[in-house]
XYZ file of C-alpha atoms in Angstrom:
358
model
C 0.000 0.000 0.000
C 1.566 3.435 -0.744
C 2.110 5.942 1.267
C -0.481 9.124 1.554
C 1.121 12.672 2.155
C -1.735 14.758 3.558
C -0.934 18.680 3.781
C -1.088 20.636 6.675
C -4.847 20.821 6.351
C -7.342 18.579 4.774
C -10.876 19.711 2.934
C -12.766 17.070 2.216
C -17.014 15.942 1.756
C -18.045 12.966 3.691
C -21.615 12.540 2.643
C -23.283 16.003 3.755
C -20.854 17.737 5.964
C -17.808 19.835 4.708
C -14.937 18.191 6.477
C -11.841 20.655 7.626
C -9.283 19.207 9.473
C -6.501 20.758 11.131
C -3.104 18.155 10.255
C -0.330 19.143 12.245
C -0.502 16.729 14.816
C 3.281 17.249 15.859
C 2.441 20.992 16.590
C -0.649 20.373 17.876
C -2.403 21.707 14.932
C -0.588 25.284 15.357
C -2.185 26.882 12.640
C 0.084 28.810 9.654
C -0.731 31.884 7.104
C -0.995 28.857 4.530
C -4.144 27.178 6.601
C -5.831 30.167 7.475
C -6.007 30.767 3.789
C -6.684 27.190 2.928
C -9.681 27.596 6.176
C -11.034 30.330 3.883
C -10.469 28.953 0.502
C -12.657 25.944 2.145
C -15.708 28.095 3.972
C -16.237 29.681 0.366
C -16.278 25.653 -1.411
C -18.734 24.769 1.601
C -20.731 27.791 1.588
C -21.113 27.339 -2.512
C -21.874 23.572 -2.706
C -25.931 23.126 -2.262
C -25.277 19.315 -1.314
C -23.339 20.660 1.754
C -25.795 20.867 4.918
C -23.092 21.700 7.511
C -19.362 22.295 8.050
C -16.903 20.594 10.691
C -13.919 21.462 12.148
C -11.381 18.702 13.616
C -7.900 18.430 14.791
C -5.848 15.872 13.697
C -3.730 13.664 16.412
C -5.044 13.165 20.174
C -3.396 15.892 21.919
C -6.282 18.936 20.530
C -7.762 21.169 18.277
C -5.435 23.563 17.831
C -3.040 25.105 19.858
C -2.478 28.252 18.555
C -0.825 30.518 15.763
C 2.398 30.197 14.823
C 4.476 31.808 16.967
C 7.741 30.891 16.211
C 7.691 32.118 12.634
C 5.874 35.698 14.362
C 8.889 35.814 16.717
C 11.667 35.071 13.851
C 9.736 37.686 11.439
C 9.194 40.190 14.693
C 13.195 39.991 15.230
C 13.882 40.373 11.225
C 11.566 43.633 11.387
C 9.498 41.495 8.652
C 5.867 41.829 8.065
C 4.221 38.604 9.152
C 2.606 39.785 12.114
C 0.664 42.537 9.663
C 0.037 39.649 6.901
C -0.797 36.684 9.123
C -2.817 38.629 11.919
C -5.224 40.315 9.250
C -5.934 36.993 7.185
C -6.820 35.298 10.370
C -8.928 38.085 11.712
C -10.797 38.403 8.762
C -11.238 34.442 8.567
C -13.026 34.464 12.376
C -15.166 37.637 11.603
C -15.953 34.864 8.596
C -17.115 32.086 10.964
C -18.482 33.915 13.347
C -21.298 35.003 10.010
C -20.905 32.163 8.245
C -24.224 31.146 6.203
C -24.440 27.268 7.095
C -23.947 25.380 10.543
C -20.416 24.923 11.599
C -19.353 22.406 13.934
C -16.153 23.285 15.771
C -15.011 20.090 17.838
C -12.555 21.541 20.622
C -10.954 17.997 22.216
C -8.022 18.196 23.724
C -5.819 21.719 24.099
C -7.464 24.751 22.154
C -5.740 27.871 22.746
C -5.405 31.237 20.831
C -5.792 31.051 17.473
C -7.346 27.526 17.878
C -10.274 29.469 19.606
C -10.475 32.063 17.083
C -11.445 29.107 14.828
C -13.908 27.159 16.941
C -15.612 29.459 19.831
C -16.707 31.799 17.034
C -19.047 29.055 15.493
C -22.600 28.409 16.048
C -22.098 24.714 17.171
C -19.324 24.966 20.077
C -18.298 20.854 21.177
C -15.864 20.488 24.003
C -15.006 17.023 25.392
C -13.822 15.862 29.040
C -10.430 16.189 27.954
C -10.770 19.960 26.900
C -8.385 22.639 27.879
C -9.225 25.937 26.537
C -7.386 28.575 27.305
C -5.968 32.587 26.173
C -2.551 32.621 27.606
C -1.211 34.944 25.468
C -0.620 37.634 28.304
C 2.711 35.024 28.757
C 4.249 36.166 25.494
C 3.788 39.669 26.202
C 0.625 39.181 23.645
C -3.133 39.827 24.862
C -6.294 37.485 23.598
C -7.081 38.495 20.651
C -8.786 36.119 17.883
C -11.599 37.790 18.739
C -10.781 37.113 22.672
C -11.926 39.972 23.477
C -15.500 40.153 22.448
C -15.566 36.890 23.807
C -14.107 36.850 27.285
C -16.190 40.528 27.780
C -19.456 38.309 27.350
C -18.617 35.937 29.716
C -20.411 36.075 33.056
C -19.368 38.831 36.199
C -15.370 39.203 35.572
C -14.946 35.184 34.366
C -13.442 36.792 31.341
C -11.025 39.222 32.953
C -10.303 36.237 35.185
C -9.343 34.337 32.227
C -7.675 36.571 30.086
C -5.470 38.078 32.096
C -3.936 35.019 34.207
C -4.143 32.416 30.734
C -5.946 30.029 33.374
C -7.456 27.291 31.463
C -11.102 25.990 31.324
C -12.376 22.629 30.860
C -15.192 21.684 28.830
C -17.952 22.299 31.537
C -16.816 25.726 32.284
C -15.686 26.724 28.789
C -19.832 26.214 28.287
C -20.257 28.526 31.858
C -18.003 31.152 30.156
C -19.794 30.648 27.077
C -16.710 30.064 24.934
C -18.726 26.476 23.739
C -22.339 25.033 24.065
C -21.849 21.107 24.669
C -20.230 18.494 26.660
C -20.184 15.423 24.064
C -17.716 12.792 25.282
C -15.188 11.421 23.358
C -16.482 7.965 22.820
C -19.711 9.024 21.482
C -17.822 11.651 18.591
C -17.301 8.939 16.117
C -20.927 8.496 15.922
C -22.212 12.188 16.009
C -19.502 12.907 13.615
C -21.491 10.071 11.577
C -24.967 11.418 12.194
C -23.659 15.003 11.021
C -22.374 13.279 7.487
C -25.589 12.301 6.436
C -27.529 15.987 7.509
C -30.489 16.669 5.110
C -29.032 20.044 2.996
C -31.205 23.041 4.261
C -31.267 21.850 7.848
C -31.546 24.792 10.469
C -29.106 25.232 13.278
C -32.025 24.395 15.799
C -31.366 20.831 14.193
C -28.376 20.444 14.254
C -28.812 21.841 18.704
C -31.277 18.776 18.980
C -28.846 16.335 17.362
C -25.886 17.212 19.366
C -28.225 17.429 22.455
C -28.755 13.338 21.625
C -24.798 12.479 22.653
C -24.098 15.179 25.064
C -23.581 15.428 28.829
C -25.956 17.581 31.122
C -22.446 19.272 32.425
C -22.742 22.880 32.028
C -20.155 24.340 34.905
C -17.119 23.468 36.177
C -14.720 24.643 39.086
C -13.978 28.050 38.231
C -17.555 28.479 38.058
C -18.255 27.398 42.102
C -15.331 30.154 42.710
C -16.689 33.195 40.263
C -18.393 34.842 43.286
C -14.910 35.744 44.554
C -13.266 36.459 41.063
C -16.184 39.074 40.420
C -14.918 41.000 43.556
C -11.334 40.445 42.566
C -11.566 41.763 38.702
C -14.142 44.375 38.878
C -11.574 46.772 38.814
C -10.605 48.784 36.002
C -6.630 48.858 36.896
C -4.418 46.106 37.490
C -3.151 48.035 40.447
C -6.382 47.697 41.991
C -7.365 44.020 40.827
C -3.532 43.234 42.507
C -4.333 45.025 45.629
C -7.795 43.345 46.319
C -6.091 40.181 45.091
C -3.081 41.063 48.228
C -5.773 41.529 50.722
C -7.606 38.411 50.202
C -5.298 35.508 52.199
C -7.109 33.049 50.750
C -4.917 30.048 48.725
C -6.903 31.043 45.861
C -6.345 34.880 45.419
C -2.357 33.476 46.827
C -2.669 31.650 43.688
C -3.719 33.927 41.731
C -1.815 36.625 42.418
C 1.344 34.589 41.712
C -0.131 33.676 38.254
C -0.401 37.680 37.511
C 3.057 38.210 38.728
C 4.625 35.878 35.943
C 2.915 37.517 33.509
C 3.916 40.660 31.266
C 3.151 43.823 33.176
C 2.348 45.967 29.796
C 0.171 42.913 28.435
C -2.272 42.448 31.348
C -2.561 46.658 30.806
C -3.133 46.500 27.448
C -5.751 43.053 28.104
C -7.714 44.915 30.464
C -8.091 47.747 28.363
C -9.214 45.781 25.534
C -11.995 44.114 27.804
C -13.150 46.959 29.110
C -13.690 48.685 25.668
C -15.095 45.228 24.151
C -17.832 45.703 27.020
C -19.717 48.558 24.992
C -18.345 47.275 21.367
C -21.283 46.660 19.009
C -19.906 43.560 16.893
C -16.724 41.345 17.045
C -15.792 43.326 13.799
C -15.151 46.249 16.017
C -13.257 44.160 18.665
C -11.216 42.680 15.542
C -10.237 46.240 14.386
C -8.886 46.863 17.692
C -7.423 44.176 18.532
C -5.731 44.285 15.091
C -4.176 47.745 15.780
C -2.900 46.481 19.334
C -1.460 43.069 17.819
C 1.029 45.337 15.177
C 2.030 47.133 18.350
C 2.809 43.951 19.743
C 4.694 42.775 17.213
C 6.950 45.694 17.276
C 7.570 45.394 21.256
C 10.223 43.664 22.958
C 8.028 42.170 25.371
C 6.579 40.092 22.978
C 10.191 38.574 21.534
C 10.894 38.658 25.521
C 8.153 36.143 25.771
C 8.273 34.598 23.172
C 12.038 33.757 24.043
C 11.451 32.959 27.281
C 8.334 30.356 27.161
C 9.270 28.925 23.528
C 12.608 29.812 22.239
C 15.228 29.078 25.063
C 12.058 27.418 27.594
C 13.785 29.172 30.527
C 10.049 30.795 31.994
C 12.208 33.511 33.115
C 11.079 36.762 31.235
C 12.259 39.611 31.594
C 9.598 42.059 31.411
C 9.887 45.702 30.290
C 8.662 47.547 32.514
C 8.723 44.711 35.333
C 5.694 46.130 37.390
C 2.141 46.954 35.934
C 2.287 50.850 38.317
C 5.200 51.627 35.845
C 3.297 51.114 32.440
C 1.865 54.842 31.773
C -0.742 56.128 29.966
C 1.584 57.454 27.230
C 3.137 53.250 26.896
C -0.661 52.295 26.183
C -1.697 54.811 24.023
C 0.290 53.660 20.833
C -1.763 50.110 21.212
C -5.023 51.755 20.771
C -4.417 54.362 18.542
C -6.068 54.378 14.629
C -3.509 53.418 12.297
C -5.264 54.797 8.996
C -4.397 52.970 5.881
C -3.546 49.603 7.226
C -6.870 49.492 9.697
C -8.179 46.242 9.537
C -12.095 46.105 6.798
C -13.414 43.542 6.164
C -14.924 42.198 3.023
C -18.626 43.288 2.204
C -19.563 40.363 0.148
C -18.081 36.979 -0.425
């Protein structure tokens, strides 16, 4: 039998469903310019083909979805002064402003680890499937990065300060309280996927989204939240703050081994990041559409890309693997109002649009 080379990403039919699946199992499915482009070159085949009912989204490999972008080849092109971050950053923005409208139901199965960019491509669909072996998480504040994908328009909808909570210490969820945060809809366990994954391939063309709810109701779990969501009583009071010197002060005077916890979690992280997070969330609060969160989040990540906190990261976590950033500046008191401003500001003829009509 010969040998079958399958590319980094595979778009297939099986029956009725539009098959796209992640394959770069080694990386755990880190996703490339080259798939986010092949992710959109496939949504406008599916979205075409009549005899298509409904789209799915897999992960080769048994560690997860997707764990991310690719953040080596950011780092290398953020050190060369290249333009990847610019290229890569508005291809996959425009791709989840893409499923979050897309036309015909889209399955997003999130087993195993989804982070960043691999929530960018699932928590944006209308059919959300996390497993008991889910970890979800945003833990981009570690690279000197913030949650972006979209993060923020998601994490702001979550309930009380959950999403603060979440974005700013890169804690991650499983699948009962990814549904509490509303980042997914269904616990289906893993043994029963093979045969929903079945029942989806033969979908009547035409069917509704309320369909395809009651069919994924049929295999899933009652399990709607987990631990974080027994503790969000004392997160709300911890995050309702609109500094991080105030969430780290209430955090200080709560001697609990949670907020302990907690507090040590912040500390690791980049001081200008969980500034430039909390901003984000706070302005994704009153933001009309994820399109608007997109654009700003788009005009933050090319500051990123620029900053030496993010190579710092990057470095540290990935690169050399010695968790030992060093973080300019070191303390979230000394990031000013003048170090923020460039991460918000319009940045006129590359702002991020988005296409009127497919």
């Amino acid at each position: 039998m010969s040998e079958v080379v399958e590319g980094d990403l595979i778009v297939r039919r099986e029956g009725s469903a539009g098959i796209i699946r992640l394959n770069r199992p080694k990386a755990i499915n880190a996703m490339t310019l080259e798939m986010s482009m092949g992710i959109d070159a496939a949504l406008d085949q599916f979205e075409a083909d009549p005899a298509v009912a409904v789209v799915v989204l897999e992960g080769a490999g048994e560690r997860g979805l997707c764990a991310g972008g690719d953040i080596r080849g950011l780092y290398e092109s953020s050190k060369a002064h290249g333009d990847l971050g610019k290229v890569f950053w508005r291809q996959e923005y425009i791709m989840n402003a893409r499923i979050a409208a897309f036309s015909k139901p889209y399955v997003a199965y999130m087993d195993g680890l989804v982070m960043g960019g691999g929530v960018g491509l699932s928590a944006h669909g209308r059919h959300r499937i996390v497993t008991e072996k889910t970890k979800l998480a945003m833990p981009e504040v570690g690279l000197g990065f913030f949650p972006d994908v979209g993060g923020t328009w998601l994490l702001s909808r979550a309930p009380g300060e959950l999403g603060a909570y979440f974005g700013l210490t890169g804690q991650t969820m499983n699948g009962p309280d990814a549904i509490h945060a509303r980042f997914a809809d269904a616990v289906v366990p893993t043994e029963k996927w093979p045969a929903l994954r079945e029942v989806l391939t033969k979908v009547r063309p035409g069917a509704l989204s309320v369909e395809i709810d009651r069919l994924i109701a049929g295999f899933a779990s009652s399990e709607t939240a987990g631990p974080v969501a027994a503790q969000q009583a004392r997160i709300d009071a911890w995050f309702a703050h609109d500094s991080m010197h105030d969430i780290f002060a209430a955090l200080e005077a709560d001697d609990s081994e949670l907020a302990r916890a907690t507090l040590k979690t912040l500390k690791e992280k980049s001081p200008r990041g969980m500034v430039v997070t909390l901003k984000l969330l706070r302005l994704a609060r009153n933001a009309a559409s994820l399109q608007d969160c997109l654009v700003r989040e788009y005009r933050a990540a090319l500051e990123v890309f620029r900053s030496d906190d993010f190579r710092e990261g990057v470095r540290a976590a990935i690169i050399d693997k010695d968790r030992s950033p060093k973080w300019s500046p070191p303390d979230v008191d000394q990031v000013t109002p003048e170090m923020l401003a460039p991460y918000l500001a319009e940045i006129g003829a590359d702002e991020l649009t988005f296409p009127q009509t497919r």
